JSON list of C-alpha atoms in Angstrom, two decimals:
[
{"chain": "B", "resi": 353, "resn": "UNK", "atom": "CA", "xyz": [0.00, 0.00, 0.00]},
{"chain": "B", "resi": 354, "resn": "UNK", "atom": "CA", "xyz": [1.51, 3.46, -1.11]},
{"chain": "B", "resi": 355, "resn": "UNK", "atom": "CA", "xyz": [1.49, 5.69, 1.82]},
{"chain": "B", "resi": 356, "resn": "UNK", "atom": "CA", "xyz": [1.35, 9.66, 0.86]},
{"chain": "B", "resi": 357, "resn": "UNK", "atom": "CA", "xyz": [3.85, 11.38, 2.55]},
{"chain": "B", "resi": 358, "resn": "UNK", "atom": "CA", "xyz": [3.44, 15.14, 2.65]},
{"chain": "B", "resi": 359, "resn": "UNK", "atom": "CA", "xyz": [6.57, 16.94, 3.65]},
{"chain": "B", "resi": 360, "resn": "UNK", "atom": "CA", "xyz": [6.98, 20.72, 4.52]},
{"chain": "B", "resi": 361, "resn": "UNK", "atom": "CA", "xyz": [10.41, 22.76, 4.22]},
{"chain": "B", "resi": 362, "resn": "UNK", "atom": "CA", "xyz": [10.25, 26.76, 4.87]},
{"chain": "B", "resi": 363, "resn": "UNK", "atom": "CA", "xyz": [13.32, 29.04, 2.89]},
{"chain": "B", "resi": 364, "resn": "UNK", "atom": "CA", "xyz": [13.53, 32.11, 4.15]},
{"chain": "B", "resi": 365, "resn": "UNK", "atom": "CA", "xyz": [15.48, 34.87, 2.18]},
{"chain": "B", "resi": 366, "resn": "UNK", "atom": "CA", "xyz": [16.77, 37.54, 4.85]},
{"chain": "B", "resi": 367, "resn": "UNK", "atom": "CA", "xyz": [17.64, 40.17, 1.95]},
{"chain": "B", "resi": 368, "resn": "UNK", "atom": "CA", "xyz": [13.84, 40.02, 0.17]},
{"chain": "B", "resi": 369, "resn": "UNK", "atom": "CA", "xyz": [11.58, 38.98, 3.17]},
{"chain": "B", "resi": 370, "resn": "UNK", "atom": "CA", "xyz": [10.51, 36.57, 0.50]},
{"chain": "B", "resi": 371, "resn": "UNK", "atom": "CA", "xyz": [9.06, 33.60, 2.16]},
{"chain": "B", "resi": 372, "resn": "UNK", "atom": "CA", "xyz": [9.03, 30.09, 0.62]},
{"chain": "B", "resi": 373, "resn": "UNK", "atom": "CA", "xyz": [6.80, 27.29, 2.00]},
{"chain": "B", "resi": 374, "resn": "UNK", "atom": "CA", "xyz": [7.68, 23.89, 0.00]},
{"chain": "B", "resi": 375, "resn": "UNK", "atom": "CA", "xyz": [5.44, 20.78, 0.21]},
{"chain": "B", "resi": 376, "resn": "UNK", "atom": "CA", "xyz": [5.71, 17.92, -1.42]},
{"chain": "B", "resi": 377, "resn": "UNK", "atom": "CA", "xyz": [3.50, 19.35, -4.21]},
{"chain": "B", "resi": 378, "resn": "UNK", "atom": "CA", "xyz": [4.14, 22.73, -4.49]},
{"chain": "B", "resi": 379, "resn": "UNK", "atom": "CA", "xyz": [6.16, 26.07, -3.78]},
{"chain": "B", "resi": 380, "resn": "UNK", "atom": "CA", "xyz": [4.28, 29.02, -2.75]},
{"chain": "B", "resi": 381, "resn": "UNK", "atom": "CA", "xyz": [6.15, 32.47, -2.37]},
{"chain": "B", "resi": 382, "resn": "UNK", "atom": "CA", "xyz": [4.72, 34.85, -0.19]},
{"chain": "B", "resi": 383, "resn": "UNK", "atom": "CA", "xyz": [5.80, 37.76, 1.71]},
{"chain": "B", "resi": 384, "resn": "UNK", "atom": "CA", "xyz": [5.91, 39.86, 4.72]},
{"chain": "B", "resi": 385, "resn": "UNK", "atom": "CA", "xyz": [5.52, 43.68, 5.01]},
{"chain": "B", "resi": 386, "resn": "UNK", "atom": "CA", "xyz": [6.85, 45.52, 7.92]},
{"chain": "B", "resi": 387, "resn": "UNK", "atom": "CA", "xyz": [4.25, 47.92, 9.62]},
{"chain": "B", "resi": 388, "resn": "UNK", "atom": "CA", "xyz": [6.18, 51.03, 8.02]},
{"chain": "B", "resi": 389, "resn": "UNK", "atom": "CA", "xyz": [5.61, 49.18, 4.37]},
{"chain": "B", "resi": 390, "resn": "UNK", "atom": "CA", "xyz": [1.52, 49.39, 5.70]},
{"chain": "B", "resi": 391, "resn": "UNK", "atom": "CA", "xyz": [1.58, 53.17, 7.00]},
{"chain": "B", "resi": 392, "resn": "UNK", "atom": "CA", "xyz": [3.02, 53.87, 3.69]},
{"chain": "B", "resi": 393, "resn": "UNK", "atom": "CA", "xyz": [0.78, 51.63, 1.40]},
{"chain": "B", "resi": 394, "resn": "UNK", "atom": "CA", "xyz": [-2.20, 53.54, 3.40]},
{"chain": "B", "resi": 395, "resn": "UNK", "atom": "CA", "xyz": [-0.96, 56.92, 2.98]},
{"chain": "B", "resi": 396, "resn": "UNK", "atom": "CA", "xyz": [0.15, 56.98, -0.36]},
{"chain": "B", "resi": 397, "resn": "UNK", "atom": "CA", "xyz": [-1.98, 54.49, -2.47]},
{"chain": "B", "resi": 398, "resn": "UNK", "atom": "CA", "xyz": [-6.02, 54.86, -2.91]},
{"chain": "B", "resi": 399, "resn": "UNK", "atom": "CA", "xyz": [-8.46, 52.70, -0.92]},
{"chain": "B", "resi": 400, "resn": "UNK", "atom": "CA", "xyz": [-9.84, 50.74, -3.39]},
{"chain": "B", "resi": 401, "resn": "UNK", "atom": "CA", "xyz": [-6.21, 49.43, -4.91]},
{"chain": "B", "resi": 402, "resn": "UNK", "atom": "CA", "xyz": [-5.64, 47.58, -1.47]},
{"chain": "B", "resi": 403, "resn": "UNK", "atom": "CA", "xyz": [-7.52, 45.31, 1.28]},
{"chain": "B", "resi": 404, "resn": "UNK", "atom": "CA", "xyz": [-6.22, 44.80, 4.35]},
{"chain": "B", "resi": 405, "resn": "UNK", "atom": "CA", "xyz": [-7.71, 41.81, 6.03]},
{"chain": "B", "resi": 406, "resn": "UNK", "atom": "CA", "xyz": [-8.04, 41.01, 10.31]},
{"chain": "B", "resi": 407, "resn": "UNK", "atom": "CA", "xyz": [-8.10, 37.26, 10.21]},
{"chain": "B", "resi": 408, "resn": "UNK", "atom": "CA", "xyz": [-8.71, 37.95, 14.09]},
{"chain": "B", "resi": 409, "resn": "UNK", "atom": "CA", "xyz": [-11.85, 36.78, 15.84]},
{"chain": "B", "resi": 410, "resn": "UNK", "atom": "CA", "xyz": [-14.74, 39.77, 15.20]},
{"chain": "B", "resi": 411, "resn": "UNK", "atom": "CA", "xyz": [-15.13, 40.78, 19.08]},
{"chain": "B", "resi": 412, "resn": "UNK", "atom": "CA", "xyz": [-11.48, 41.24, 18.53]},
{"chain": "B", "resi": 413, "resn": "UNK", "atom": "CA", "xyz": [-12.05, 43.20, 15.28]},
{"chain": "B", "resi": 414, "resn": "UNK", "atom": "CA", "xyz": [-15.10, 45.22, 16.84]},
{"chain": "B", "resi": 415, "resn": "UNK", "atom": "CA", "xyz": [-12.43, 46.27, 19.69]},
{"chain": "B", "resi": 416, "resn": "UNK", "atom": "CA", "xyz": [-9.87, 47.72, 17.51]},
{"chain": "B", "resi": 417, "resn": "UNK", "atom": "CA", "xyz": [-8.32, 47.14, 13.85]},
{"chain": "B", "resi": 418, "resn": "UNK", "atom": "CA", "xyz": [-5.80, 48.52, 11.63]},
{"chain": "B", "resi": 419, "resn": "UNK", "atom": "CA", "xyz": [-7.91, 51.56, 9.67]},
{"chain": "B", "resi": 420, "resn": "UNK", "atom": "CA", "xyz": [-9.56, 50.60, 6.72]},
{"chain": "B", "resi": 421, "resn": "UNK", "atom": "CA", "xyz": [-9.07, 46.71, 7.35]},
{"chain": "B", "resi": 422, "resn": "UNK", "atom": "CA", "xyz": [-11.50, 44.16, 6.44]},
{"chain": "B", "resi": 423, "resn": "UNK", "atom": "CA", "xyz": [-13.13, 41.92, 9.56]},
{"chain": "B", "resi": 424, "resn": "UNK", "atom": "CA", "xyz": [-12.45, 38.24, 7.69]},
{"chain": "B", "resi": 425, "resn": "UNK", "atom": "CA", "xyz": [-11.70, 35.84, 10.80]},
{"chain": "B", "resi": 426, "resn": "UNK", "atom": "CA", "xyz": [-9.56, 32.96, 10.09]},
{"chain": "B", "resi": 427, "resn": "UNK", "atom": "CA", "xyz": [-12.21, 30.37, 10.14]},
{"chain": "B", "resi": 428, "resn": "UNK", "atom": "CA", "xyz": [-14.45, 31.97, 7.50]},
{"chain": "B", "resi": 429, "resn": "UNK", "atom": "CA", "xyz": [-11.51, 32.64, 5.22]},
{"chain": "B", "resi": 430, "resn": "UNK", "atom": "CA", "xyz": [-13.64, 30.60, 2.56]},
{"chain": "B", "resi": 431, "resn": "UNK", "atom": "CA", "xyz": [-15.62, 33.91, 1.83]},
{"chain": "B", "resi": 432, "resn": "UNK", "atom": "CA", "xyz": [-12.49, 35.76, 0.46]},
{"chain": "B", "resi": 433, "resn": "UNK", "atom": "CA", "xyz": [-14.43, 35.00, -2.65]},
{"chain": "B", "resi": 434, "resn": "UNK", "atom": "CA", "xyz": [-16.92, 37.20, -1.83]},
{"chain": "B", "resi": 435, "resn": "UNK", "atom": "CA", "xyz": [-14.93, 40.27, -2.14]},
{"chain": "B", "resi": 436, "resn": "UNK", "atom": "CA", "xyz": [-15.25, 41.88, -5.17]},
{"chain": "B", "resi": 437, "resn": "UNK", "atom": "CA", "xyz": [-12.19, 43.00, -6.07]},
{"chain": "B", "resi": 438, "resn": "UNK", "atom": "CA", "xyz": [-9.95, 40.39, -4.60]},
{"chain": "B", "resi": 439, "resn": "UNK", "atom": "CA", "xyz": [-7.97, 40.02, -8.04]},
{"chain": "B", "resi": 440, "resn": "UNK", "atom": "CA", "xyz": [-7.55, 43.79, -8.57]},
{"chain": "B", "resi": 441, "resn": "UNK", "atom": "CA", "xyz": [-6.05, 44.75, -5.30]},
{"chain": "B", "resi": 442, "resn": "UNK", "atom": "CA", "xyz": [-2.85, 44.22, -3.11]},
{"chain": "B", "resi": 443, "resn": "UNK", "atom": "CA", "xyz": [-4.19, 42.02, 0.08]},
{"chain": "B", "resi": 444, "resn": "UNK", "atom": "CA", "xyz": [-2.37, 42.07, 3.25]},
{"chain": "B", "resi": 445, "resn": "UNK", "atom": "CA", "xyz": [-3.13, 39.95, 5.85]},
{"chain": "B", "resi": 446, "resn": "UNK", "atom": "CA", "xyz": [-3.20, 40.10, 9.61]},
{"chain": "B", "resi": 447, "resn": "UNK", "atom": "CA", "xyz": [-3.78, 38.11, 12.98]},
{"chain": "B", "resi": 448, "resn": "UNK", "atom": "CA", "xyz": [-2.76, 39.07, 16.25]},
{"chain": "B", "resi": 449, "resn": "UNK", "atom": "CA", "xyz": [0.60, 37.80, 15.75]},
{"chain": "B", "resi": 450, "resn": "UNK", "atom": "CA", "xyz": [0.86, 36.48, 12.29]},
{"chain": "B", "resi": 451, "resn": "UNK", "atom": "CA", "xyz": [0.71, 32.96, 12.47]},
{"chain": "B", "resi": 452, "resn": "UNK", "atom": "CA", "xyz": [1.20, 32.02, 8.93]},
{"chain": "B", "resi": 453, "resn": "UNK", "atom": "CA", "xyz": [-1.00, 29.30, 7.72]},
{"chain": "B", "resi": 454, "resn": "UNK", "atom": "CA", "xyz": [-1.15, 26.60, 5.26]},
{"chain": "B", "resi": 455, "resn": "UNK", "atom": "CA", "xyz": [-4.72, 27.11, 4.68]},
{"chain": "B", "resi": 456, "resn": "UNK", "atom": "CA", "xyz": [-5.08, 30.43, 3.83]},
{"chain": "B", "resi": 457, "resn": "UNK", "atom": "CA", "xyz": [-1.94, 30.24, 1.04]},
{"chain": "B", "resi": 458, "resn": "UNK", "atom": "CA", "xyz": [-3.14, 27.17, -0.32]},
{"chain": "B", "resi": 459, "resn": "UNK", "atom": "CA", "xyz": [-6.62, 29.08, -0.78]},
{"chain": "B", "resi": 460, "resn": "UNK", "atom": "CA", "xyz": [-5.24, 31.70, -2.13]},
{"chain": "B", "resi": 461, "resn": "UNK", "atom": "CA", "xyz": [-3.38, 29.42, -4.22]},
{"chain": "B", "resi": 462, "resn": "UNK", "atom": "CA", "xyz": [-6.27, 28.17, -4.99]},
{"chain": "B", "resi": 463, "resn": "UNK", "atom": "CA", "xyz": [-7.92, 31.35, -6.20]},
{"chain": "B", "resi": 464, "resn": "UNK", "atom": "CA", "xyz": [-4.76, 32.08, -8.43]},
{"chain": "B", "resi": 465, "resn": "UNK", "atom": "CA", "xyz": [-4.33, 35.08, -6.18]},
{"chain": "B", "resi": 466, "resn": "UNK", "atom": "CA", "xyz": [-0.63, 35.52, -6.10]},
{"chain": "B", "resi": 467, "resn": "UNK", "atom": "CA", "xyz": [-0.75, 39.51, -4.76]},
{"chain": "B", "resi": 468, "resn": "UNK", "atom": "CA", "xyz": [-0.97, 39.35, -0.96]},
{"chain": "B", "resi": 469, "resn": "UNK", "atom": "CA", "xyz": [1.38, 39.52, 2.06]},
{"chain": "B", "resi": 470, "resn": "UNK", "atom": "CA", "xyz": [1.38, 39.45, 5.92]},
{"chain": "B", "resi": 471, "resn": "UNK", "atom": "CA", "xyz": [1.66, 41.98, 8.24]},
{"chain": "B", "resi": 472, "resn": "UNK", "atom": "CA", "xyz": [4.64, 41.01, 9.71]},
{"chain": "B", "resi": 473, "resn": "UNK", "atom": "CA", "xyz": [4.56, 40.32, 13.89]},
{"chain": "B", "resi": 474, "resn": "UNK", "atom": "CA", "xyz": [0.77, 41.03, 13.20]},
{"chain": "B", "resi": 475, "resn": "UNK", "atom": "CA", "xyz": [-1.61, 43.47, 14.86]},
{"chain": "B", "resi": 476, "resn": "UNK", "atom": "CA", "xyz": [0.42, 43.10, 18.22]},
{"chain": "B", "resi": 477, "resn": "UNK", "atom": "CA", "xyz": [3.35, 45.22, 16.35]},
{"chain": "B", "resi": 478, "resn": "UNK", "atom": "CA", "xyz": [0.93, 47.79, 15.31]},
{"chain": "B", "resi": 479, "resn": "UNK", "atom": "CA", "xyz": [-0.60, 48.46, 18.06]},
{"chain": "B", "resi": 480, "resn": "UNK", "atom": "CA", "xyz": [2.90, 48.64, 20.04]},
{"chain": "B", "resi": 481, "resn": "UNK", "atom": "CA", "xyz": [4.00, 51.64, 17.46]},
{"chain": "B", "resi": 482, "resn": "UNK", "atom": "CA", "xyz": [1.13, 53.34, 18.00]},
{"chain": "B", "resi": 483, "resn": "UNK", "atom": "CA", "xyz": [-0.27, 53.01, 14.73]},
{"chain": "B", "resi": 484, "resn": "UNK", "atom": "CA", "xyz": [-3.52, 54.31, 13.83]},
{"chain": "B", "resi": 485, "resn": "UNK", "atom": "CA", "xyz": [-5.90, 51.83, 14.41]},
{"chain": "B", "resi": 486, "resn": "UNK", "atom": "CA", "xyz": [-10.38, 52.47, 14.65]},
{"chain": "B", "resi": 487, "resn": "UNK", "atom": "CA", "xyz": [-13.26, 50.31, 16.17]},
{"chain": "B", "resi": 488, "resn": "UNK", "atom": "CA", "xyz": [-15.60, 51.27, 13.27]},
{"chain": "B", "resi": 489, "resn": "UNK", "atom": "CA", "xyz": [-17.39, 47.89, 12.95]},
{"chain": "B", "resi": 490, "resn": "UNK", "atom": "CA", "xyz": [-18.68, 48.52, 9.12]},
{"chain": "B", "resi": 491, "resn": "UNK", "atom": "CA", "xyz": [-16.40, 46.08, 7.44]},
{"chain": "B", "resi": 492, "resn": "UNK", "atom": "CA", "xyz": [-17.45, 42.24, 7.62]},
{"chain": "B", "resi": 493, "resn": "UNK", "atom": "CA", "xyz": [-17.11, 39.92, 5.10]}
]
């Protein structure tokens, strides 16, 4: 009997913050942004040519979120498809710490969606630079 063996390796390239997750199938590049790449994105580029996304439970979202971010928690990451301009837009995703996931690359993957990124150290970084953040609750996918 022919066992499947899936096997995981993660490169790392210091000089791009490129990030490489290899399975036994695949190789997925993503990459991290640092919370001054964000402030900048958000100053300098109009609304509707990014989405940032809180992959954070919604009472956590209802509490306080990056400006302008998108209430999409982790579990219900399914739904991306229900944005309407998920291929026309940069995405950058976040979570309290950024716990990167095989689920929501593969998905993305998935959705041949190759323009998105993490907020790197997650919301927790943010909020420690005292980065604008709101607790407008008007943004649920």
């Amino acid at each position: 009997m022919k066992k499947n063996i899936f096997y995981c390796f993660f490169f790392v390239s210091c000089a791009t913050e490129r990030f490489y997750i290899k399975n036994s199938y695949d190789i997925i590049l993503y990459k991290q942004i640092s919370t001054q790449e964000l402030a900048h994105i958000s100053k300098t580029m109009p609304v509707n040519n990014y989405l940032i996304i809180d992959l954070r439970a919604q009472s956590l979202y209802q509490k306080e979120h990056i400006n302008n971010a998108i209430s999409l928690p982790y579990n219900n990451i399914k739904s991306i498809v229900n944005i309407s301009n998920i291929y026309h837009s940069q995405i950058i995703f976040y979570d309290t710490k950024n716990i990167y996931d095989f689920t929501i690359i593969n998905i993305m993957k998935k959705l041949n969606i190759t323009n998105f990124n993490f907020l790197q150290d997650g919301f927790s970084k943010w909020t420690n630079e005292n980065r604008p953040t709101s607790s407008s609750t008007n943004n649920y996918i």
